[in-house]
PDB file of C-alpha atoms in Angstrom:
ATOM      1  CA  UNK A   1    -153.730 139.915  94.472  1.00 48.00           C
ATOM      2  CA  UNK A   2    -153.504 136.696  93.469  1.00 52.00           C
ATOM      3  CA  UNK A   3    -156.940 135.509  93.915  1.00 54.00           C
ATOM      4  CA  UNK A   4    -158.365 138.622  92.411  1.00 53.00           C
ATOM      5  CA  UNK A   5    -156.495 137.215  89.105  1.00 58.00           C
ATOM      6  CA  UNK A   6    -157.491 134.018  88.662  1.00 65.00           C
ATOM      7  CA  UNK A   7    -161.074 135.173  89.663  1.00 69.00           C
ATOM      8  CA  UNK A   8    -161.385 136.699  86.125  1.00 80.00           C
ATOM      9  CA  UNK A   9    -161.031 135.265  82.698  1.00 82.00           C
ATOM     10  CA  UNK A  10    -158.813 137.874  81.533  1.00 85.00           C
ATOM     11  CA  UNK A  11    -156.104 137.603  85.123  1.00 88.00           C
ATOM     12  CA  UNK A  12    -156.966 133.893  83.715  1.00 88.00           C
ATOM     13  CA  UNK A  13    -155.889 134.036  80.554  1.00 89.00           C
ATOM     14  CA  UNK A  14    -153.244 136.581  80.935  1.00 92.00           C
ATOM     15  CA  UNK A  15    -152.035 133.402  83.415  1.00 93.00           C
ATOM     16  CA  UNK A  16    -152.182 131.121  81.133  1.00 93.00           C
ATOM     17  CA  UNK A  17    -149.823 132.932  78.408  1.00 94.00           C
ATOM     18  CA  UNK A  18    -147.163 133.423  81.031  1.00 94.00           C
ATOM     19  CA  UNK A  19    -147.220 129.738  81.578  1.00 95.00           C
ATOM     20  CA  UNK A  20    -147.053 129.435  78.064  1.00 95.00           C
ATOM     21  CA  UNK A  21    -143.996 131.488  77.704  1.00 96.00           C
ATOM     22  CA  UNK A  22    -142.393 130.061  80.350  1.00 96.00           C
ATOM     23  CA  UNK A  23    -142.834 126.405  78.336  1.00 96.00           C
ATOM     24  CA  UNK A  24    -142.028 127.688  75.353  1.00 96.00           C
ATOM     25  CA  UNK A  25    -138.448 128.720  76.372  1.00 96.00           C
ATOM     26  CA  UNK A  26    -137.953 125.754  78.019  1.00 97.00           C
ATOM     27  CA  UNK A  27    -138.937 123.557  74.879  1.00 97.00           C
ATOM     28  CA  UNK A  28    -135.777 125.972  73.228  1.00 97.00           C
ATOM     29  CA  UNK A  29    -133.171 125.159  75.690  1.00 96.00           C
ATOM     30  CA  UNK A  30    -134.539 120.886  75.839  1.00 97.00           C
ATOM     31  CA  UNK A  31    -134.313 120.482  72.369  1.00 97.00           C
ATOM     32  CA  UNK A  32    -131.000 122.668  72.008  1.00 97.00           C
ATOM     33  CA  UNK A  33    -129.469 120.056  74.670  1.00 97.00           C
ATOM     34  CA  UNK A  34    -131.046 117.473  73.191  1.00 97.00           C
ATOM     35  CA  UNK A  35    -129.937 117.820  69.714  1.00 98.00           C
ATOM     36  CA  UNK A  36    -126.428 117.489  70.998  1.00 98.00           C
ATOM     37  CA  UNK A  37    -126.844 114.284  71.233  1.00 98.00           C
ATOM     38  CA  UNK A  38    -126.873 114.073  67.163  1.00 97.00           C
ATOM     39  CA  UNK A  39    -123.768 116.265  67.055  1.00 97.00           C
ATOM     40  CA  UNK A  40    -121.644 115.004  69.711  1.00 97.00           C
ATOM     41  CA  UNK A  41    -122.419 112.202  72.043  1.00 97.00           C
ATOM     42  CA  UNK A  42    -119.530 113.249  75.059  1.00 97.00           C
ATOM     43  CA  UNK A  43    -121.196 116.716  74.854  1.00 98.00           C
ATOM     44  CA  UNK A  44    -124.712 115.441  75.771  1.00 98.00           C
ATOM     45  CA  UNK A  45    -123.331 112.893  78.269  1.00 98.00           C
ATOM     46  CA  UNK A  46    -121.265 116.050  79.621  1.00 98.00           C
ATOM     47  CA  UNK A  47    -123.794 118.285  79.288  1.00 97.00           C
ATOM     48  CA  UNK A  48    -126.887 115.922  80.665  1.00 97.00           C
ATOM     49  CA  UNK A  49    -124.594 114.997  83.646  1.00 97.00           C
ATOM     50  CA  UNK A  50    -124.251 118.544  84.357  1.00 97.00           C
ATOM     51  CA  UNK A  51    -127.864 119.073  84.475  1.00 96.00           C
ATOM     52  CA  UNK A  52    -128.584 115.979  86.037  1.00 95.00           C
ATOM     53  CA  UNK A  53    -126.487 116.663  89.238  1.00 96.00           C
ATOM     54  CA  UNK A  54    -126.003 120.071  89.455  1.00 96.00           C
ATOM     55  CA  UNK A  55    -128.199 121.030  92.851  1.00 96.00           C
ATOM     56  CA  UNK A  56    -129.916 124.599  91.146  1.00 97.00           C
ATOM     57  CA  UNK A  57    -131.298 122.696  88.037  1.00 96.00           C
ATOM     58  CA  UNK A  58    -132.479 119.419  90.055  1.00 95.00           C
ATOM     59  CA  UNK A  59    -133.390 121.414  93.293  1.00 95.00           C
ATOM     60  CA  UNK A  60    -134.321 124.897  91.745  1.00 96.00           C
ATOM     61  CA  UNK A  61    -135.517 124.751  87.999  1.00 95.00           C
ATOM     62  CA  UNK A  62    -136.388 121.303  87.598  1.00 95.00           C
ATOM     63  CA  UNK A  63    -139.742 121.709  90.207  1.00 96.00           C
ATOM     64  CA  UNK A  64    -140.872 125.075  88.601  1.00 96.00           C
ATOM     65  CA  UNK A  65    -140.825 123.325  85.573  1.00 95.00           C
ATOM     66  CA  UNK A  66    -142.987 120.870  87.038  1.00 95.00           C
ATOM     67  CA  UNK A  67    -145.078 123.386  88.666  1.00 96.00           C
ATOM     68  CA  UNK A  68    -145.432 124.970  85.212  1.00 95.00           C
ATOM     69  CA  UNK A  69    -145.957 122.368  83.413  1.00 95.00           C
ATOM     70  CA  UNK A  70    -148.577 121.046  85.906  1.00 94.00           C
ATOM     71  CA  UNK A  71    -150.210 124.940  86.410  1.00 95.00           C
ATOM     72  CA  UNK A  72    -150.683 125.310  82.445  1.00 95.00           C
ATOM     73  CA  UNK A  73    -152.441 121.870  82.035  1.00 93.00           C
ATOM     74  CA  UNK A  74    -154.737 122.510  84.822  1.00 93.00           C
ATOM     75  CA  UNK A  75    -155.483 126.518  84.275  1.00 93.00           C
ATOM     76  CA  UNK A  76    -155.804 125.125  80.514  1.00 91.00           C
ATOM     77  CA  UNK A  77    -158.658 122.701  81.490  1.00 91.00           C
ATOM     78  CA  UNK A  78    -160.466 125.121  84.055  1.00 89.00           C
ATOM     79  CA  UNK A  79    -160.678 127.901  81.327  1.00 89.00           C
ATOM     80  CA  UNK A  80    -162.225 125.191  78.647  1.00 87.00           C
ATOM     81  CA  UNK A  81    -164.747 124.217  81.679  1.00 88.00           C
ATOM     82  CA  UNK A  82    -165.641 127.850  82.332  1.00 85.00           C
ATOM     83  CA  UNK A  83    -165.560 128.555  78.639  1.00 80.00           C
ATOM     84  CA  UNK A  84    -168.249 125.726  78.326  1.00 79.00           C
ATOM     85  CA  UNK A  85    -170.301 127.324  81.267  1.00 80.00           C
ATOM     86  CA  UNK A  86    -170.277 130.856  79.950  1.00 75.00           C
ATOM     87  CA  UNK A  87    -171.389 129.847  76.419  1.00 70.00           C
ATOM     88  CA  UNK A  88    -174.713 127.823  77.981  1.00 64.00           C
ATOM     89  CA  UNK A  89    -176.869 125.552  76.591  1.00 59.00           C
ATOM     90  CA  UNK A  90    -176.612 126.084  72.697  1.00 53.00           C
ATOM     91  CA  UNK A  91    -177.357 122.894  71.386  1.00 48.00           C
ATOM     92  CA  UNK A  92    -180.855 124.531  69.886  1.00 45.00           C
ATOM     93  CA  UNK A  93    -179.107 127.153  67.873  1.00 48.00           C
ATOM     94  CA  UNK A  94    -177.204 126.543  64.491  1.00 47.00           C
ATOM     95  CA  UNK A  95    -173.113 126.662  65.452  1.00 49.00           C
ATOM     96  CA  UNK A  96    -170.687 128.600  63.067  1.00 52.00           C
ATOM     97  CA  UNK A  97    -168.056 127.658  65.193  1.00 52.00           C
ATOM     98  CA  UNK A  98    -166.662 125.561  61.897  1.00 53.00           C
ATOM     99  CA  UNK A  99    -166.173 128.348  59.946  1.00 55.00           C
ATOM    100  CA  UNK A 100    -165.472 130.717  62.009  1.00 56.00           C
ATOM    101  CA  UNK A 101    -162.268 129.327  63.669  1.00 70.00           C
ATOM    102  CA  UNK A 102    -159.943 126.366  63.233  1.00 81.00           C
ATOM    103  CA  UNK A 103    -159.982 122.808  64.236  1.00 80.00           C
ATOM    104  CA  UNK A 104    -157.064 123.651  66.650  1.00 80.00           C
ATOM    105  CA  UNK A 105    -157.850 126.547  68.226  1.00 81.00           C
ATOM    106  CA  UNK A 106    -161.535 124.863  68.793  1.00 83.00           C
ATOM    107  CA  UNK A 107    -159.598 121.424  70.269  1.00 86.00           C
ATOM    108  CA  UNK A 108    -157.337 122.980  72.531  1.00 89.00           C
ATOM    109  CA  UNK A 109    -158.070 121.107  75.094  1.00 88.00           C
ATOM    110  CA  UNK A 110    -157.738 117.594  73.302  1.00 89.00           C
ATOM    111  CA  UNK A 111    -154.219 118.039  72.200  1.00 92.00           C
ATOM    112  CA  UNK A 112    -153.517 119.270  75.578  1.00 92.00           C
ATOM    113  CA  UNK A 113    -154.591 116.016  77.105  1.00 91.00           C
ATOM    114  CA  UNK A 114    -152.707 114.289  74.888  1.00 92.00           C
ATOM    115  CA  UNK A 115    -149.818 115.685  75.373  1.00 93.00           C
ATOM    116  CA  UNK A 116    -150.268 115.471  78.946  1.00 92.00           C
ATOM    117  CA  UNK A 117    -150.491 111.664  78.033  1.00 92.00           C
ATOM    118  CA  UNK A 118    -147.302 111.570  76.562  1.00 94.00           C
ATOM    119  CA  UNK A 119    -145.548 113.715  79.131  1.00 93.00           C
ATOM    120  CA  UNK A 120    -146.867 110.723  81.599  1.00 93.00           C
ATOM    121  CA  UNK A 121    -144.430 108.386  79.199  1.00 91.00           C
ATOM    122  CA  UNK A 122    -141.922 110.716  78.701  1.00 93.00           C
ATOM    123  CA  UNK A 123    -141.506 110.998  82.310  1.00 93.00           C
ATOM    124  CA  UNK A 124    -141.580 107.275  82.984  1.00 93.00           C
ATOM    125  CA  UNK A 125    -138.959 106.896  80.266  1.00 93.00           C
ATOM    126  CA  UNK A 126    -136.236 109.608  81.540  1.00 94.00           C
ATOM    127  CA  UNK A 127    -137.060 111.411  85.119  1.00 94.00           C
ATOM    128  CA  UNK A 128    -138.604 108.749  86.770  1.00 95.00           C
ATOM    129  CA  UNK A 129    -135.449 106.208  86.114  1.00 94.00           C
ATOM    130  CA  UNK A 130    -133.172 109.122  86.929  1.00 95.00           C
ATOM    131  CA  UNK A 131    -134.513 109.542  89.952  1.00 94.00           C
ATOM    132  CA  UNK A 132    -134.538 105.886  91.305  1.00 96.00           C
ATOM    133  CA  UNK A 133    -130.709 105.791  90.249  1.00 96.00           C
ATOM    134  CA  UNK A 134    -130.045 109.203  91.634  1.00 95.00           C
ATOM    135  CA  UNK A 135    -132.060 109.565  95.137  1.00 94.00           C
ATOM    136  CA  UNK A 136    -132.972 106.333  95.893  1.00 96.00           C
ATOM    137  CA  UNK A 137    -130.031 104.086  94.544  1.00 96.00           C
ATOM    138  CA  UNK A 138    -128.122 106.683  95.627  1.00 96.00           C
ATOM    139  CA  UNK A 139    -125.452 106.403  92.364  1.00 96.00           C
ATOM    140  CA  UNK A 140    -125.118 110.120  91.623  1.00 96.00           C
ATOM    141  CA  UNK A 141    -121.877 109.279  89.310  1.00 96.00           C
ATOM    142  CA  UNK A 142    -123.915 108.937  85.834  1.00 96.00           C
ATOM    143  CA  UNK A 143    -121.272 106.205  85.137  1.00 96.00           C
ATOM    144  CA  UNK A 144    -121.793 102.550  83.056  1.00 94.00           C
ATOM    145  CA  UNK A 145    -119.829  99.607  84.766  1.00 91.00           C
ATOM    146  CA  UNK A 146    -117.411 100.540  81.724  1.00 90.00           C
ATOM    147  CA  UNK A 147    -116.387 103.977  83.124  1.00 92.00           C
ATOM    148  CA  UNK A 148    -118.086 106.024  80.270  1.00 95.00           C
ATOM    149  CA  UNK A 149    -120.821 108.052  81.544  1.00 97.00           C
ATOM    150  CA  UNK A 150    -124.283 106.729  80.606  1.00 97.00           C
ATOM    151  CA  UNK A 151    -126.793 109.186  79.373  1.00 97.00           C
ATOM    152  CA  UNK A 152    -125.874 108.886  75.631  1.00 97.00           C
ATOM    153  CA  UNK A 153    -126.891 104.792  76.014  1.00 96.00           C
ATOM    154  CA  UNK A 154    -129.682 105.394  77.555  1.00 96.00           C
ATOM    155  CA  UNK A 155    -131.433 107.632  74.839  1.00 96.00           C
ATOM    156  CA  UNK A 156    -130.116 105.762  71.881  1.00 95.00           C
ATOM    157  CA  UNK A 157    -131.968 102.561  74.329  1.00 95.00           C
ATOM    158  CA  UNK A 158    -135.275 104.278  74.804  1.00 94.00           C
ATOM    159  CA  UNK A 159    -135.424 105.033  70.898  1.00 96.00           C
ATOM    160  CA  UNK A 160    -135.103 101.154  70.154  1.00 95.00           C
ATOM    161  CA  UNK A 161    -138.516  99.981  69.769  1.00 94.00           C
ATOM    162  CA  UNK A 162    -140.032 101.590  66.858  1.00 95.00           C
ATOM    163  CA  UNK A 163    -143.787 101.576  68.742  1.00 95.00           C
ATOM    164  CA  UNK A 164    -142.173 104.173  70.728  1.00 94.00           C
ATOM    165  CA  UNK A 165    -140.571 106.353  68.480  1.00 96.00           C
ATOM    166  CA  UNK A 166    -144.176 105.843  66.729  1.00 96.00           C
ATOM    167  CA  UNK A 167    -146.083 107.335  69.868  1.00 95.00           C
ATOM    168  CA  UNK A 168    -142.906 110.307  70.046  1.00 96.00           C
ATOM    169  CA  UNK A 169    -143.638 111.298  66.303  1.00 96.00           C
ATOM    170  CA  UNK A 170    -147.354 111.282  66.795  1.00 96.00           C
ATOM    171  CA  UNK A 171    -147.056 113.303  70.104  1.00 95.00           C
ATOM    172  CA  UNK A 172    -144.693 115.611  68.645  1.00 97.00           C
ATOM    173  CA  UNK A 173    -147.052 116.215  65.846  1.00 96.00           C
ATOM    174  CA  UNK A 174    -149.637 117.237  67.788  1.00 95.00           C
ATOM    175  CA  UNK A 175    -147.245 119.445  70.002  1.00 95.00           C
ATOM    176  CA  UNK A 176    -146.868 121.458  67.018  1.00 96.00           C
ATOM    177  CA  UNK A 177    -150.680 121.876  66.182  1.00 94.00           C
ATOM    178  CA  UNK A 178    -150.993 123.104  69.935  1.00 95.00           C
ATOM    179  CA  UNK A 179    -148.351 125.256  69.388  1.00 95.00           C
ATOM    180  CA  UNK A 180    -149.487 126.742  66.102  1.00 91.00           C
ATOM    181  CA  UNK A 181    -152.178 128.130  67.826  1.00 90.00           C
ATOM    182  CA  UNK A 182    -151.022 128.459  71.775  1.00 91.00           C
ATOM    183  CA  UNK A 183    -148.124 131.015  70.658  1.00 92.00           C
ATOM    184  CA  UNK A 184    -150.178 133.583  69.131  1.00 88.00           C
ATOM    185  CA  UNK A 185    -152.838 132.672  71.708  1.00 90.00           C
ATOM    186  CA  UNK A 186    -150.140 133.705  74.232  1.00 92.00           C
ATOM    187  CA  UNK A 187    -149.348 137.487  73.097  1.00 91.00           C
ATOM    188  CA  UNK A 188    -153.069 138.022  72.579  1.00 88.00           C
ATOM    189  CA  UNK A 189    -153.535 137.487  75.937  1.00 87.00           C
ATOM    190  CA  UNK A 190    -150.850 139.558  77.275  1.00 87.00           C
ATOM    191  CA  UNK A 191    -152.220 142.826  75.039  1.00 81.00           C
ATOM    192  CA  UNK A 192    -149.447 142.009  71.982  1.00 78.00           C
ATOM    193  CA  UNK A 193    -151.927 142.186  69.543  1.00 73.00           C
ATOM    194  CA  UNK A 194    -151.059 145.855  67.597  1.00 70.00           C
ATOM    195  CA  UNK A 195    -150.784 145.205  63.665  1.00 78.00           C
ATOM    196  CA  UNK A 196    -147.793 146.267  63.235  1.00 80.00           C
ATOM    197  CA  UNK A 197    -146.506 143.563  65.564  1.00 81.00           C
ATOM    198  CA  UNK A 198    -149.256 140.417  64.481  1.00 86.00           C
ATOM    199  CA  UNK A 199    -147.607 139.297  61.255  1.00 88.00           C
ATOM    200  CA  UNK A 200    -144.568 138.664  62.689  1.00 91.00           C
ATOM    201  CA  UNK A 201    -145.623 137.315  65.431  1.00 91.00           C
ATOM    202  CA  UNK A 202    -148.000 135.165  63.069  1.00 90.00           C
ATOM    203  CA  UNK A 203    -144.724 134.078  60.959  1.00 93.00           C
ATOM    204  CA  UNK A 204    -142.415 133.556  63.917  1.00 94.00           C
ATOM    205  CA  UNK A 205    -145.442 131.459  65.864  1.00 94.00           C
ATOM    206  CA  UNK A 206    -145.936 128.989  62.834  1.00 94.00           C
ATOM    207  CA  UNK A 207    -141.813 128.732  62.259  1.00 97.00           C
ATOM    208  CA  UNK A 208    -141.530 127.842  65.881  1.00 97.00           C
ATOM    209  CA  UNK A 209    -144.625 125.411  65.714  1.00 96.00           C
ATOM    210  CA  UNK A 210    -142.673 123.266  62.859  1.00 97.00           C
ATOM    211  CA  UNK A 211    -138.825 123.709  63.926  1.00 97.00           C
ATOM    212  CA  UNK A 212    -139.507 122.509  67.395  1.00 97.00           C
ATOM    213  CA  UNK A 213    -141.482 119.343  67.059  1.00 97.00           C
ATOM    214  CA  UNK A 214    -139.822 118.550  63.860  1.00 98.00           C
ATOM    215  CA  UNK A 215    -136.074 118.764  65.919  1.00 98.00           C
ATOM    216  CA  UNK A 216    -137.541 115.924  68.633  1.00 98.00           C
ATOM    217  CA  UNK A 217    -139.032 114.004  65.507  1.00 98.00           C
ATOM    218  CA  UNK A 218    -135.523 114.099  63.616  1.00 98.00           C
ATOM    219  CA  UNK A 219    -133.777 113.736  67.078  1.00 98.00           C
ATOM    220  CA  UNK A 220    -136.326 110.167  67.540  1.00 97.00           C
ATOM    221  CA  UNK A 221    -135.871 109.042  63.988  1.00 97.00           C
ATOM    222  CA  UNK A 222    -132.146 109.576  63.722  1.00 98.00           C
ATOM    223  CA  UNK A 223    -131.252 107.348  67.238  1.00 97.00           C
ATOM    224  CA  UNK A 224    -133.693 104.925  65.991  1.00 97.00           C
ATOM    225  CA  UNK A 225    -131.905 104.497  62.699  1.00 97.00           C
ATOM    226  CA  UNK A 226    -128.154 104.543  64.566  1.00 94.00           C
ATOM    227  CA  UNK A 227    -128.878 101.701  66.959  1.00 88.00           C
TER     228      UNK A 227
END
């Protein structure tokens, strides 16, 4: 069953909004624990210790996320190769591609990789670290020598340098054009299309394209400024 869907575009793409779905919650709940560290710092060190060592996040939800993460990239990539295929050589005939679509939903695939970049980064700067202190250090306490526990430090460290809050903005920036175009994208693809249903869809797709990105921005900006 499986095969037969991925062996046509439209099991492809129906795929590929699922995925998107499934990130698209998850971007909710990361920047609603996130942002907690702008309201109360013992509620994100409470809250990220929680998540950090309880064993059905870590062992459970935290490697379908990476699955996801790691299936949408990929399926994203194969459908813009097959995409390419199917359309041929066209370089002979005049392209109204321009004006018939927009930049982002022609580019896709570019802000995807660059995202994908600054996942790499992201991942360096957080899970990676948490990891080596966790499973390898073997320190599963999320204490500071001090007794306090250490996540809040740790962000407020990370958003020190201001090239790196630089590369956050940017990345989040172009989270939001792939967005404003991925979430409509999404219920397309599942059939959600009637037009009764695509304004609001439309409206809720570009709100969630700004409030998202722009909460990590003003999340970035705000430890940078509090150091």
């Amino acid at each position: 069953m499986a095969q037969g869907l991925f062996n046509s575009s439209i099991g492809r793409k129906f795929a590929m909004a699922l995925s998107a779905f499934f990130l698209i919650t998850f971007l909710i709940v990361h920047l609603l624990v996130n942002f907690l560290s702008v309201i109360s710092p013992s509620a994100y060190n409470e809250a990220s210790h929680f998540m950090g060592t309880n064993p059905l996040v870590q062992f459970l939800f935290q490697p379908i996320l990476i699955a996801g993460v790691v299936f949408h990239f990929v399926l994203g990539f194969v459908l813009e190769i097959k995409n390419k295929k199917a359309r041929g050589p066209v370089g002979y005939v005049k392209s109204n591609s321009s004006q018939n679509s927009t930049w982002v939903s022609r580019n896709m695939v570019v802000t995807g990789a660059m995202i994908l970049i600054f996942l790499g980064l992201h991942f360096a700067d957080f899970w990676l670290p948490e990891i080596n202190t966790k499973y390898i250090q073997g320190d599963m306490t999320g204490l500071l020598p001090g007794g306090d526990l250490r996540y809040y430090e740790e962000l407020q460290h990370k958003f020190a340098s201001s090239w790196r809050v630089a590369f956050y903005v940017i990345a989040f920036i172009l989270l939001g054009l792939h967005l404003a175009h991925g979430f409509q994208s999404a219920f397309q693809s599942v059939g959600a299309n009637h037009r009764r249903y695509t304004p609001v869809i439309k409206a809720f797709g570009k709100f969630y394209a700004i409030i998202i990105p722009l909460g990590f921005i003003f999340i970035a900006i705000y430890h940078f400024l509090n150091q």
